[in-house]
Coordinates of N, CA and C in Angstrom, one line a residue:
M1 N -81.1 102.8 -38.5 CA -81.1 101.5 -37.9 C -82.4 101.2 -37.0
L2 N -82.7 102.2 -36.2 CA -83.9 102.1 -35.3 C -85.1 101.9 -36.2
C3 N -85.2 102.7 -37.3 CA -86.4 102.6 -38.1 C -86.6 101.2 -38.8
R4 N -85.4 100.6 -39.2 CA -85.4 99.3 -39.8 C -86.0 98.2 -38.8
L5 N -86.1 98.5 -37.5 CA -86.6 97.6 -36.5 C -88.1 97.7 -36.4
L6 N -88.7 98.7 -37.1 CA -90.1 99.0 -37.0 C -90.9 98.4 -38.2
P7 N -92.2 98.1 -38.1 CA -92.9 97.6 -39.2 C -92.7 98.5 -40.5
A8 N -92.7 97.9 -41.7 CA -92.4 98.7 -42.9 C -93.4 99.8 -43.1
G9 N -94.7 99.7 -42.8 CA -95.6 100.7 -43.1 C -95.6 101.8 -42.1
F10 N -94.7 101.7 -41.1 CA -94.7 102.8 -40.0 C -93.4 103.5 -40.0
R11 N -92.4 102.9 -40.8 CA -91.0 103.5 -40.7 C -90.9 104.9 -41.0
N12 N -91.5 105.3 -42.2 CA -91.3 106.6 -42.7 C -91.9 107.7 -41.7
R13 N -93.1 107.3 -41.2 CA -93.7 108.3 -40.2 C -92.8 108.5 -39.0
Q14 N -92.3 107.4 -38.5 CA -91.4 107.6 -37.3 C -90.1 108.2 -37.6
R15 N -89.5 107.9 -38.8 CA -88.3 108.5 -39.2 C -88.4 110.0 -39.3
D16 N -89.5 110.5 -39.8 CA -89.8 112.0 -39.9 C -89.9 112.6 -38.5
E17 N -90.5 111.9 -37.6 CA -90.7 112.4 -36.3 C -89.3 112.6 -35.5
W18 N -88.6 111.4 -35.6 CA -87.3 111.4 -34.9 C -86.3 112.4 -35.5
T19 N -86.3 112.5 -36.8 CA -85.5 113.4 -37.5 C -85.8 114.9 -37.2
A20 N -87.1 115.2 -37.1 CA -87.5 116.5 -36.8 C -87.0 116.9 -35.3
D21 N -87.1 115.9 -34.4 CA -86.7 116.2 -33.1 C -85.1 116.3 -33.0
L22 N -84.4 115.5 -33.7 CA -83.0 115.6 -33.7 C -82.5 117.0 -34.2
L23 N -83.2 117.4 -35.3 CA -82.8 118.7 -36.0 C -83.1 119.9 -35.0
S24 N -84.0 119.7 -34.1 CA -84.4 120.8 -33.2 C -83.4 121.0 -32.0
F25 N -82.5 120.0 -31.8 CA -81.6 120.1 -30.7 C -80.4 121.0 -31.1
T26 N -80.0 121.8 -30.2 CA -78.9 122.8 -30.4 C -77.7 122.6 -29.5
S27 N -77.8 121.6 -28.6 CA -76.8 121.5 -27.5 C -75.8 120.5 -27.7
G28 N -75.6 119.9 -29.0 CA -74.5 119.1 -29.3 C -74.9 117.6 -29.5
A29 N -73.9 116.8 -29.8 CA -74.1 115.4 -30.1 C -74.5 114.6 -28.9
G30 N -74.1 115.0 -27.7 CA -74.4 114.2 -26.6 C -75.9 114.2 -26.3
T31 N -76.6 115.3 -26.6 CA -78.0 115.4 -26.4 C -78.7 114.5 -27.4
R32 N -78.2 114.4 -28.7 CA -78.9 113.6 -29.6 C -78.7 112.1 -29.3
W33 N -77.5 111.8 -28.8 CA -77.3 110.4 -28.5 C -78.2 109.9 -27.3
R34 N -78.4 110.8 -26.3 CA -79.3 110.5 -25.2 C -80.8 110.4 -25.8
Y35 N -81.1 111.2 -26.7 CA -82.4 111.1 -27.3 C -82.6 109.8 -28.0
L36 N -81.6 109.4 -28.8 CA -81.7 108.1 -29.5 C -81.8 106.9 -28.5
A37 N -81.0 107.0 -27.4 CA -81.1 105.9 -26.4 C -82.5 105.9 -25.9
G38 N -83.2 107.0 -25.6 CA -84.6 106.9 -25.2 C -85.5 106.5 -26.3
A39 N -85.2 106.8 -27.6 CA -86.0 106.3 -28.6 C -85.9 104.7 -28.8
A40 N -84.7 104.2 -28.6 CA -84.6 102.8 -28.6 C -85.3 102.1 -27.6
W41 N -85.5 102.8 -26.4 CA -86.2 102.2 -25.3 C -87.7 102.0 -25.6
T42 N -88.2 102.9 -26.5 CA -89.7 102.8 -26.8 C -89.9 101.9 -28.0
L43 N -88.9 101.3 -28.6 CA -89.2 100.4 -29.8 C -90.2 99.3 -29.6
P44 N -90.2 98.6 -28.5 CA -91.2 97.5 -28.3 C -92.6 98.1 -28.2
A45 N -92.8 99.2 -27.5 CA -94.1 99.8 -27.5 C -94.6 100.3 -28.8
L46 N -93.6 100.9 -29.6 CA -94.0 101.4 -30.9 C -94.4 100.3 -31.9
R47 N -93.6 99.1 -31.8 CA -93.9 98.0 -32.7 C -95.3 97.5 -32.3
H48 N -95.5 97.3 -31.0 CA -96.8 96.8 -30.5 C -97.9 97.6 -31.0
A49 N -97.8 99.0 -31.0 CA -98.9 99.9 -31.3 C -99.1 99.8 -32.8
A50 N -98.0 99.7 -33.7 CA -98.1 99.7 -35.0 C -98.8 98.5 -35.6
R51 N -98.4 97.3 -34.9 CA -99.0 96.0 -35.4 C -100.4 95.9 -35.0
R52 N -100.9 96.6 -34.0 CA -102.3 96.5 -33.6 C -103.2 97.3 -34.7
G53 N -102.5 98.0 -35.6 CA -103.3 98.7 -36.6 C -103.5 100.1 -36.3
G54 N -102.6 100.2 -35.6 CA -102.8 101.4 -35.1 C -102.1 102.6 -34.9
F55 N -102.2 103.4 -35.9 CA -101.6 104.7 -35.7 C -102.4 105.5 -34.7
A56 N -103.7 105.2 -34.7 CA -104.6 105.9 -33.6 C -104.2 105.5 -32.2
D57 N -103.6 104.3 -32.1 CA -103.2 103.9 -30.8 C -101.9 104.4 -30.2
L58 N -101.3 105.2 -31.1 CA -99.9 105.7 -30.7 C -100.0 106.7 -29.5
S59 N -101.1 107.3 -29.3 CA -101.2 108.2 -28.2 C -101.1 107.4 -26.9
A60 N -101.3 106.1 -26.9 CA -101.2 105.4 -25.7 C -99.8 104.9 -25.4
V61 N -98.8 105.1 -26.3 CA -97.5 104.7 -26.1 C -96.9 105.7 -25.1
A62 N -96.2 105.1 -24.1 CA -95.6 105.9 -23.1 C -94.6 106.9 -23.7
P63 N -94.4 108.1 -23.1 CA -93.4 109.0 -23.5 C -92.0 108.4 -23.4
V64 N -91.1 109.0 -24.1 CA -89.7 108.5 -24.1 C -89.2 108.6 -22.7
P65 N -88.9 107.6 -22.0 CA -88.4 107.7 -20.6 C -86.9 108.2 -20.7
D66 N -86.7 109.5 -20.3 CA -85.3 110.1 -20.3 C -84.5 109.4 -19.0
A67 N -83.5 108.8 -19.3 CA -82.7 108.2 -18.2 C -82.2 109.2 -17.3
L68 N -81.8 110.4 -17.9 CA -81.3 111.5 -17.0 C -82.4 112.0 -16.0
T69 N -83.6 112.1 -16.5 CA -84.7 112.6 -15.6 C -85.0 111.6 -14.6
S70 N -85.0 110.3 -14.9 CA -85.2 109.3 -13.9 C -84.2 109.3 -12.8
V71 N -82.9 109.4 -13.2 CA -81.9 109.5 -12.2 C -82.0 110.7 -11.3
A72 N -82.4 111.8 -12.0 CA -82.6 113.0 -11.1 C -83.8 112.8 -10.1
H73 N -84.8 112.2 -10.5 CA -85.9 112.0 -9.6 C -85.5 111.0 -8.5
L74 N -84.7 110.0 -8.8 CA -84.2 109.1 -7.8 C -83.4 109.8 -6.7
F75 N -82.5 110.7 -7.2 CA -81.7 111.5 -6.3 C -82.6 112.3 -5.4
L76 N -83.6 113.0 -6.0 CA -84.4 114.0 -5.3 C -85.1 113.3 -4.1
L77 N -85.6 112.1 -4.4 CA -86.3 111.3 -3.4 C -85.5 110.4 -2.6
G78 N -84.5 109.7 -3.2 CA -83.7 108.8 -2.5 C -82.7 109.4 -1.5
L79 N -82.2 110.6 -1.9 CA -81.3 111.3 -1.1 C -82.0 112.5 -0.3
G80 N -83.0 113.0 -1.0 CA -83.7 114.2 -0.3 C -84.4 113.7 1.0
W81 N -85.0 112.5 1.0 CA -85.7 112.0 2.1 C -84.8 111.9 3.3
P82 N -83.6 111.2 3.2 CA -82.8 111.0 4.4 C -82.1 112.3 4.9
V83 N -81.7 113.1 3.9 CA -81.0 114.4 4.3 C -81.9 115.4 4.9
V84 N -83.0 115.6 4.3 CA -84.0 116.5 5.0 C -84.5 116.0 6.2
S85 N -84.7 114.7 6.4 CA -85.1 114.0 7.7 C -84.0 114.3 8.7
W86 N -82.7 114.1 8.4 CA -81.6 114.5 9.3 C -81.7 116.0 9.7
L87 N -81.9 116.8 8.7 CA -82.0 118.3 9.1 C -83.2 118.6 10.1
I88 N -84.3 117.9 9.9 CA -85.4 118.2 10.8 C -85.2 117.6 12.2
M89 N -84.8 116.3 12.1 CA -84.8 115.5 13.4 C -83.5 115.8 14.3
V90 N -82.4 116.3 13.7 CA -81.2 116.4 14.5 C -81.0 117.9 14.8
P91 N -80.5 118.7 13.8 CA -80.2 120.1 14.2 C -81.3 121.0 14.4
V92 N -82.5 120.9 13.7 CA -83.6 121.7 13.9 C -84.2 121.4 15.2
T93 N -84.5 120.0 15.4 CA -85.1 119.7 16.7 C -84.2 120.0 17.9
Y94 N -82.9 119.8 17.8 CA -82.0 120.0 18.9 C -82.1 121.6 19.3
L95 N -82.1 122.4 18.3 CA -82.1 123.8 18.6 C -83.5 124.3 19.0
A96 N -84.5 123.9 18.2 CA -85.8 124.4 18.5 C -86.3 124.0 19.9
A97 N -86.0 122.8 20.3 CA -86.5 122.3 21.6 C -85.6 122.7 22.7
D98 N -84.4 123.4 22.4 CA -83.5 123.8 23.4 C -83.0 122.6 24.2
V99 N -82.6 121.6 23.5 CA -82.1 120.5 24.2 C -80.9 120.7 25.2
P100 N -79.9 121.6 24.8 CA -78.9 121.9 25.7 C -79.4 122.5 27.1
G101 N -80.4 123.4 27.0 CA -81.0 124.0 28.1 C -81.7 123.0 29.0
R102 N -82.4 122.1 28.4 CA -83.1 121.0 29.1 C -82.1 120.1 29.9
L103 N -81.0 119.7 29.2 CA -80.0 118.9 29.8 C -79.3 119.6 31.0
A104 N -79.1 121.0 30.8 CA -78.5 121.7 31.9 C -79.4 121.8 33.1
R105 N -80.7 121.9 32.9 CA -81.7 122.1 34.0 C -82.0 120.8 34.7
T106 N -82.1 119.7 34.0 CA -82.5 118.4 34.6 C -81.5 117.4 34.7
G107 N -80.5 117.5 33.8 CA -79.4 116.5 33.9 C -79.8 115.1 33.4
A108 N -81.1 115.0 32.9 CA -81.6 113.7 32.4 C -81.5 113.8 30.8
L109 N -81.4 112.6 30.3 CA -81.5 112.5 28.8 C -82.8 113.0 28.2
V110 N -82.7 113.6 27.1 CA -84.0 114.1 26.5 C -84.2 113.2 25.2
D111 N -85.1 112.3 25.3 CA -85.4 111.4 24.2 C -86.0 112.1 23.0
P112 N -85.4 112.0 21.8 CA -85.9 112.7 20.6 C -87.3 112.3 20.4
K113 N -87.8 111.1 20.7 CA -89.1 110.6 20.4 C -90.1 111.3 21.4
S114 N -89.6 111.8 22.6 CA -90.4 112.4 23.6 C -90.8 113.8 23.1
L115 N -90.1 114.4 22.1 CA -90.4 115.7 21.7 C -91.6 115.8 20.7
W116 N -92.0 114.6 20.3 CA -93.1 114.6 19.4 C -94.4 114.1 20.1
P117 N -95.6 114.6 19.8 CA -96.8 114.1 20.5 C -97.1 112.6 20.1
A118 N -97.4 111.8 21.0 CA -97.6 110.4 20.8 C -99.0 109.9 21.1
D119 N -99.9 110.8 21.7 CA -101.3 110.4 21.9 C -102.1 111.6 21.6
G120 N -103.5 111.3 21.8 CA -104.5 112.3 21.4 C -104.6 112.4 19.9
P121 N -105.2 113.5 19.4 CA -105.4 113.7 18.0 C -104.1 113.8 17.2
L122 N -103.1 114.4 17.8 CA -101.8 114.5 17.1 C -101.0 113.2 17.0
A123 N -101.5 112.1 17.5 CA -101.0 110.8 17.2 C -100.9 110.5 15.7
I124 N -101.7 111.2 14.9 CA -101.8 111.0 13.5 C -100.4 111.3 12.9
L125 N -99.6 112.0 13.6 CA -98.2 112.3 13.2 C -97.2 111.2 13.3
L126 N -97.6 110.1 14.0 CA -96.7 109.1 14.2 C -96.0 108.5 13.0
P127 N -96.8 108.3 11.9 CA -96.2 107.8 10.6 C -95.2 108.7 10.1
L128 N -95.4 110.1 10.2 CA -94.4 111.1 9.8 C -93.2 111.0 10.6
Q129 N -93.4 110.9 12.0 CA -92.3 110.7 12.8 C -91.4 109.5 12.5
L130 N -92.0 108.4 12.2 CA -91.3 107.2 11.8 C -90.5 107.4 10.5
L131 N -91.2 108.1 9.6 CA -90.5 108.3 8.3 C -89.3 109.2 8.5
L132 N -89.4 110.2 9.3 CA -88.3 111.2 9.5 C -87.2 110.5 10.4
H133 N -87.6 109.7 11.3 CA -86.5 108.9 12.1 C -85.8 108.0 11.2
T134 N -86.5 107.3 10.3 CA -85.8 106.3 9.4 C -84.9 107.0 8.5
G135 N -85.3 108.1 7.9 CA -84.4 108.9 7.1 C -83.2 109.5 7.8
A136 N -83.4 110.0 9.0 CA -82.3 110.5 9.7 C -81.3 109.4 10.0
W137 N -81.7 108.3 10.5 CA -80.8 107.2 10.8 C -80.1 106.7 9.5
A138 N -80.8 106.7 8.4 CA -80.1 106.3 7.1 C -78.9 107.2 6.9
T139 N -79.1 108.5 7.1 CA -78.1 109.5 6.8 C -76.9 109.2 7.7
I140 N -77.2 109.0 9.0 CA -76.2 108.8 10.1 C -75.4 107.5 9.8
L141 N -76.1 106.4 9.5 CA -75.4 105.2 9.3 C -74.7 105.1 8.0
G142 N -75.4 105.7 6.9 CA -74.8 105.8 5.6 C -74.6 104.5 4.9
G143 N -73.7 104.4 3.9 CA -73.5 103.2 3.2 C -74.7 102.5 2.7
P144 N -74.9 101.2 2.9 CA -76.0 100.5 2.3 C -77.3 100.9 2.8
F145 N -77.3 101.7 4.0 CA -78.6 102.1 4.5 C -79.2 103.3 3.6
L146 N -78.2 104.1 3.0 CA -78.7 105.1 2.0 C -79.1 104.4 0.8
L147 N -78.5 103.3 0.4 CA -78.9 102.5 -0.7 C -80.3 102.1 -0.6
G148 N -80.7 101.8 0.7 CA -82.1 101.4 0.9 C -83.1 102.6 0.6
T149 N -82.7 103.8 0.9 CA -83.6 104.9 0.6 C -83.8 105.1 -0.9
F150 N -82.7 104.8 -1.7 CA -82.8 104.8 -3.1 C -83.7 103.7 -3.6
G151 N -83.6 102.6 -2.9 CA -84.5 101.5 -3.3 C -85.9 101.8 -3.1
A152 N -86.3 102.4 -1.9 CA -87.6 102.8 -1.6 C -88.1 103.8 -2.7
A153 N -87.2 104.7 -3.0 CA -87.5 105.7 -4.1 C -87.9 105.1 -5.3
G154 N -87.1 104.0 -5.7 CA -87.4 103.4 -7.0 C -88.8 102.7 -6.9
L155 N -89.1 102.1 -5.8 CA -90.5 101.5 -5.7 C -91.6 102.5 -5.8
V156 N -91.4 103.7 -5.2 CA -92.4 104.7 -5.3 C -92.5 105.2 -6.7
S157 N -91.4 105.4 -7.4 CA -91.4 105.8 -8.8 C -92.1 104.9 -9.7
A158 N -91.9 103.6 -9.4 CA -92.6 102.5 -10.2 C -94.1 102.6 -10.0
V159 N -94.5 103.0 -8.8 CA -96.0 103.0 -8.5 C -96.7 104.2 -9.1
V160 N -96.0 105.3 -8.9 CA -96.7 106.6 -9.2 C -96.6 107.0 -10.7
Q161 N -95.6 106.5 -11.4 CA -95.4 106.9 -12.8 C -96.2 106.0 -13.7
R162 N -97.5 106.2 -13.7 CA -98.3 105.3 -14.4 C -98.3 105.6 -15.9
R163 N -97.8 106.7 -16.4 CA -97.7 107.0 -17.8 C -96.5 106.2 -18.5
R164 N -95.6 105.7 -17.6 CA -94.5 105.0 -18.2 C -94.9 103.6 -18.6
S165 N -94.0 103.0 -19.4 CA -94.4 101.6 -19.9 C -94.3 100.6 -18.8
G166 N -94.9 99.5 -18.9 CA -94.9 98.5 -18.0 C -93.5 97.9 -17.7
R167 N -92.7 97.8 -18.8 CA -91.3 97.4 -18.7 C -90.5 98.3 -17.9
Y168 N -90.7 99.6 -18.2 CA -89.9 100.6 -17.4 C -90.2 100.5 -15.9
R169 N -91.5 100.4 -15.5 CA -91.9 100.3 -14.2 C -91.4 99.0 -13.5
L170 N -91.3 97.9 -14.2 CA -90.8 96.6 -13.7 C -89.3 96.7 -13.4
V171 N -88.6 97.4 -14.3 CA -87.1 97.5 -14.1 C -86.9 98.4 -12.9
I172 N -87.6 99.5 -12.8 CA -87.3 100.4 -11.7 C -87.7 99.7 -10.4
A173 N -88.8 98.9 -10.3 CA -89.2 98.2 -9.2 C -88.3 97.2 -8.8
G174 N -87.7 96.4 -9.8 CA -86.7 95.4 -9.6 C -85.4 95.9 -8.9
V175 N -85.0 97.1 -9.5 CA -83.7 97.7 -8.9 C -84.0 98.1 -7.5
G176 N -85.2 98.7 -7.2 CA -85.6 99.1 -5.9 C -85.6 98.0 -4.9
L177 N -86.2 96.8 -5.3 CA -86.3 95.7 -4.4 C -84.8 95.2 -4.1
A178 N -84.0 95.2 -5.2 CA -82.6 94.6 -5.0 C -81.9 95.5 -4.0
C179 N -82.0 96.8 -4.1 CA -81.4 97.8 -3.2 C -81.9 97.5 -1.7
L180 N -83.2 97.4 -1.6 CA -83.8 97.1 -0.3 C -83.3 95.8 0.3
A181 N -83.2 94.8 -0.6 CA -82.6 93.5 -0.1 C -81.2 93.6 0.5
L182 N -80.4 94.3 -0.2 CA -79.0 94.6 0.2 C -79.0 95.3 1.5
T183 N -79.9 96.3 1.7 CA -80.0 97.1 3.0 C -80.4 96.2 4.1
V184 N -81.3 95.2 3.9 CA -81.7 94.3 4.9 C -80.5 93.5 5.4
V185 N -79.8 92.9 4.4 CA -78.6 92.1 4.7 C -77.7 92.9 5.5
A186 N -77.4 94.1 5.0 CA -76.4 95.0 5.8 C -77.0 95.4 7.1
G187 N -78.2 95.6 7.3 CA -78.8 95.9 8.6 C -78.6 94.7 9.6
L188 N -78.8 93.5 9.1 CA -78.7 92.3 10.0 C -77.2 92.2 10.4
A189 N -76.3 92.5 9.5 CA -74.9 92.3 9.8 C -74.5 93.5 10.8
W190 N -75.0 94.6 10.5 CA -74.7 95.7 11.4 C -75.3 95.5 12.8
S191 N -76.5 95.0 12.8 CA -77.1 94.6 14.2 C -76.3 93.6 14.9
Y192 N -75.8 92.6 14.2 CA -75.0 91.6 14.9 C -73.7 92.2 15.4
G193 N -73.0 93.1 14.7 CA -71.8 93.8 15.2 C -72.2 94.7 16.4
A194 N -73.3 95.4 16.3 CA -73.6 96.3 17.4 C -73.8 95.6 18.8
F195 N -74.1 94.3 18.7 CA -74.4 93.7 20.0 C -73.3 92.7 20.4
H196 N -72.2 92.8 19.7 CA -70.9 92.1 20.0 C -69.8 93.0 20.1
P197 N -68.6 92.5 20.6 CA -67.5 93.4 20.8 C -67.1 93.9 19.3
G198 N -66.7 95.3 19.4 CA -66.3 95.9 18.2 C -67.5 96.5 17.5
T199 N -68.3 97.4 18.2 CA -69.4 98.1 17.6 C -69.0 98.8 16.3
P200 N -69.7 98.6 15.2 CA -69.3 99.2 13.9 C -69.3 100.7 14.0
D201 N -68.4 101.3 13.2 CA -68.3 102.8 13.2 C -69.5 103.3 12.4
L202 N -69.9 104.5 12.8 CA -70.9 105.3 12.1 C -70.4 106.0 10.9
D203 N -71.2 106.1 9.9 CA -70.8 106.9 8.7 C -70.8 108.3 9.0
S204 N -71.7 108.8 9.8 CA -71.9 110.2 10.1 C -72.0 111.2 9.0
G205 N -72.6 110.7 7.9 CA -73.0 111.6 6.7 C -71.9 111.6 5.6
R206 N -70.9 110.7 5.7 CA -69.9 110.8 4.6 C -70.4 110.3 3.3
T207 N -71.2 109.3 3.4 CA -71.8 108.7 2.2 C -72.8 109.7 1.5
A208 N -73.6 110.4 2.5 CA -74.5 111.4 2.0 C -73.7 112.5 1.2
A209 N -72.6 112.9 1.7 CA -71.8 113.9 1.1 C -71.3 113.5 -0.3
V210 N -70.8 112.3 -0.4 CA -70.5 111.7 -1.7 C -71.7 111.8 -2.7
L211 N -72.8 111.3 -2.2 CA -74.0 111.3 -3.1 C -74.4 112.8 -3.4
G212 N -74.2 113.7 -2.4 CA -74.6 115.0 -2.6 C -73.7 115.7 -3.7
S213 N -72.4 115.3 -3.7 CA -71.5 115.7 -4.8 C -71.9 115.3 -6.2
A214 N -72.4 114.0 -6.2 CA -73.0 113.5 -7.5 C -74.2 114.3 -7.9
A215 N -75.1 114.6 -6.9 CA -76.2 115.4 -7.2 C -75.9 116.8 -7.7
G216 N -74.8 117.4 -7.2 CA -74.4 118.7 -7.7 C -73.8 118.6 -9.1
V217 N -73.1 117.5 -9.5 CA -72.6 117.3 -10.8 C -73.8 117.1 -11.8
L218 N -74.8 116.4 -11.4 CA -75.9 116.2 -12.2 C -76.7 117.5 -12.4
A219 N -76.7 118.4 -11.4 CA -77.4 119.6 -11.6 C -76.6 120.5 -12.6
L220 N -75.3 120.4 -12.5 CA -74.5 121.3 -13.5 C -74.4 120.8 -14.9
A221 N -74.4 119.4 -15.0 CA -74.2 118.8 -16.3 C -75.5 118.4 -17.0
G222 N -76.6 118.3 -16.2 CA -77.9 117.9 -16.8 C -78.7 119.1 -17.4
R223 N -78.2 119.5 -18.6 CA -78.8 120.7 -19.2 C -80.2 120.4 -19.7
R224 N -80.5 119.1 -19.9 CA -81.9 118.8 -20.5 C -82.9 118.8 -19.3
L225 N -82.4 118.8 -18.1 CA -83.4 118.8 -17.0 C -84.0 120.2 -16.8
G226 N -85.2 120.3 -16.3 CA -85.8 121.6 -16.0 C -85.1 122.4 -15.0
A227 N -85.3 123.7 -15.0 CA -84.6 124.6 -14.1 C -84.9 124.3 -12.7
R228 N -86.2 123.9 -12.4 CA -86.5 123.6 -11.0 C -85.8 122.4 -10.5
I229 N -85.7 121.4 -11.3 CA -85.1 120.1 -10.9 C -83.6 120.3 -10.6
R230 N -83.0 121.2 -11.5 CA -81.6 121.4 -11.3 C -81.3 122.3 -10.1
I231 N -82.1 123.3 -9.8 CA -82.0 124.0 -8.6 C -82.2 123.1 -7.4
A232 N -83.2 122.2 -7.4 CA -83.4 121.3 -6.3 C -82.2 120.5 -6.0
L233 N -81.7 119.9 -7.1 CA -80.5 119.0 -7.1 C -79.3 119.8 -6.5
A234 N -79.1 121.0 -7.0 CA -78.0 121.8 -6.4 C -78.2 122.0 -4.9
A235 N -79.4 122.5 -4.5 CA -79.6 122.7 -3.1 C -79.5 121.5 -2.2
L236 N -80.0 120.4 -2.8 CA -79.9 119.1 -2.0 C -78.4 118.7 -1.9
G237 N -77.7 118.9 -3.0 CA -76.2 118.6 -3.0 C -75.4 119.4 -1.9
V238 N -75.7 120.6 -1.8 CA -75.1 121.5 -0.8 C -75.4 121.0 0.5
L239 N -76.7 120.8 0.8 CA -77.1 120.3 2.1 C -76.4 118.9 2.5
A240 N -76.4 118.0 1.6 CA -75.9 116.8 1.8 C -74.3 116.8 2.1
I241 N -73.6 117.7 1.4 CA -72.2 117.8 1.6 C -71.9 118.4 3.0
T242 N -72.8 119.2 3.5 CA -72.5 119.9 4.7 C -72.7 118.9 5.9
V243 N -73.4 117.8 5.7 CA -73.8 117.0 6.9 C -72.5 116.5 7.7
P244 N -71.5 115.8 7.1 CA -70.4 115.4 7.8 C -69.6 116.5 8.4
F245 N -69.5 117.7 7.7 CA -68.8 118.9 8.3 C -69.5 119.4 9.5
V246 N -70.9 119.3 9.6 CA -71.6 119.8 10.8 C -71.2 118.8 11.9
H247 N -71.1 117.6 11.7 CA -70.8 116.7 12.8 C -69.4 116.8 13.3
L248 N -68.5 117.5 12.6 CA -67.2 117.7 13.0 C -67.1 118.9 14.0
T249 N -68.0 119.7 14.0 CA -68.0 120.9 14.9 C -68.4 120.4 16.3
A250 N -68.1 121.3 17.3 CA -68.5 120.9 18.7 C -70.0 120.8 18.8
T251 N -70.7 121.8 18.3 CA -72.2 121.7 18.4 C -72.8 120.6 17.6
G252 N -72.2 120.3 16.5 CA -72.7 119.2 15.6 C -72.4 117.8 16.3
A253 N -71.3 117.7 16.9 CA -71.0 116.4 17.7 C -71.9 116.3 18.8
A254 N -72.3 117.4 19.5 CA -73.2 117.3 20.7 C -74.6 116.9 20.2
M255 N -75.0 117.4 19.0 CA -76.3 117.1 18.5 C -76.4 115.6 18.1
L256 N -75.3 115.2 17.4 CA -75.2 113.7 17.0 C -75.2 112.8 18.2
N257 N -74.5 113.1 19.2 CA -74.4 112.3 20.4 C -75.8 112.2 21.2
W258 N -76.4 113.4 21.2 CA -77.8 113.5 21.8 C -78.8 112.6 21.1
Y259 N -78.7 112.7 19.7 CA -79.7 111.9 18.9 C -79.4 110.4 19.0
L260 N -78.1 110.0 19.1 CA -77.7 108.6 19.2 C -78.1 108.1 20.6
D261 N -77.9 108.9 21.7 CA -78.2 108.5 23.0 C -79.7 108.3 23.2

C-alpha cells in the first residue's frame, strides 16, 4: 500500500529496500509496525525526491524519524533538565554549602542565590544559574510547569535536528510552543493564587515521579533504543521517582523549606 503511493518508476526500488529492512528484524511484529509507521512519515519526502528526477537526490531525504527515539530524547531533555537541576540546586547545594551549619551559626536565612558568584569573571555563570533555578522550580511546582520543560525540549530538538525533514521540525516546534503557552497560562493562574488567600499547594516532585515512571517503562520496553539511551532513561527515571520521597524525609523537608524561603 505504501509503495502504491509512490511514483511508478520508483516503487520497485523502494519496495525492495523496505522489504529487506523488514526481513532483517527479529524482534517481532511490533518492531515491523513501528518501522512501517516511520516509513509512512517519509512518503512526502520520497515522492518529492523521486519526482525531481532523482534517485541521486535520495541521499538528501531525511532518515526515518523514529517516534520512539524522539520521545526518548524529549524525556532525556524535558525531564532531565528539571530533575538534575533540582538535584544540584537543592540537596547538593544544601549539603555542600553546609546550610544547616550556617543557619545554626548566624540564625539568618541563607539565600540560595547568594551561594553562587554574581560579580567578577564568574558572573559568566549567571545564565547557568538561571537555567538551574528554573529547572529546580519546575520540579518543585510540577504539573504544567514540567510540561513547559518538555515544550522547551521540543523547541531545542526542532532547532538542532537539522537532518530531519522540515515537516518533522515544524511539528515538534509547534508542540513545544503549545506546551509553553499552557505553562505561561498556568504560571499566571498560579501567581494570582499565590498573592491571594489560599496559596496553591506545591507539587513537591510528584509529577516528576510519574514522568520518571514513564521514562523507566520506556527504558524497559524500548528495545530499538540504543543501550546508552536506555541506561540514561532508567537512571533518570530512578532519580525522578526519588524526588517526592526525599521531600518526605526530615532532611528533605528542611532542604525544600530552605530553598523555598
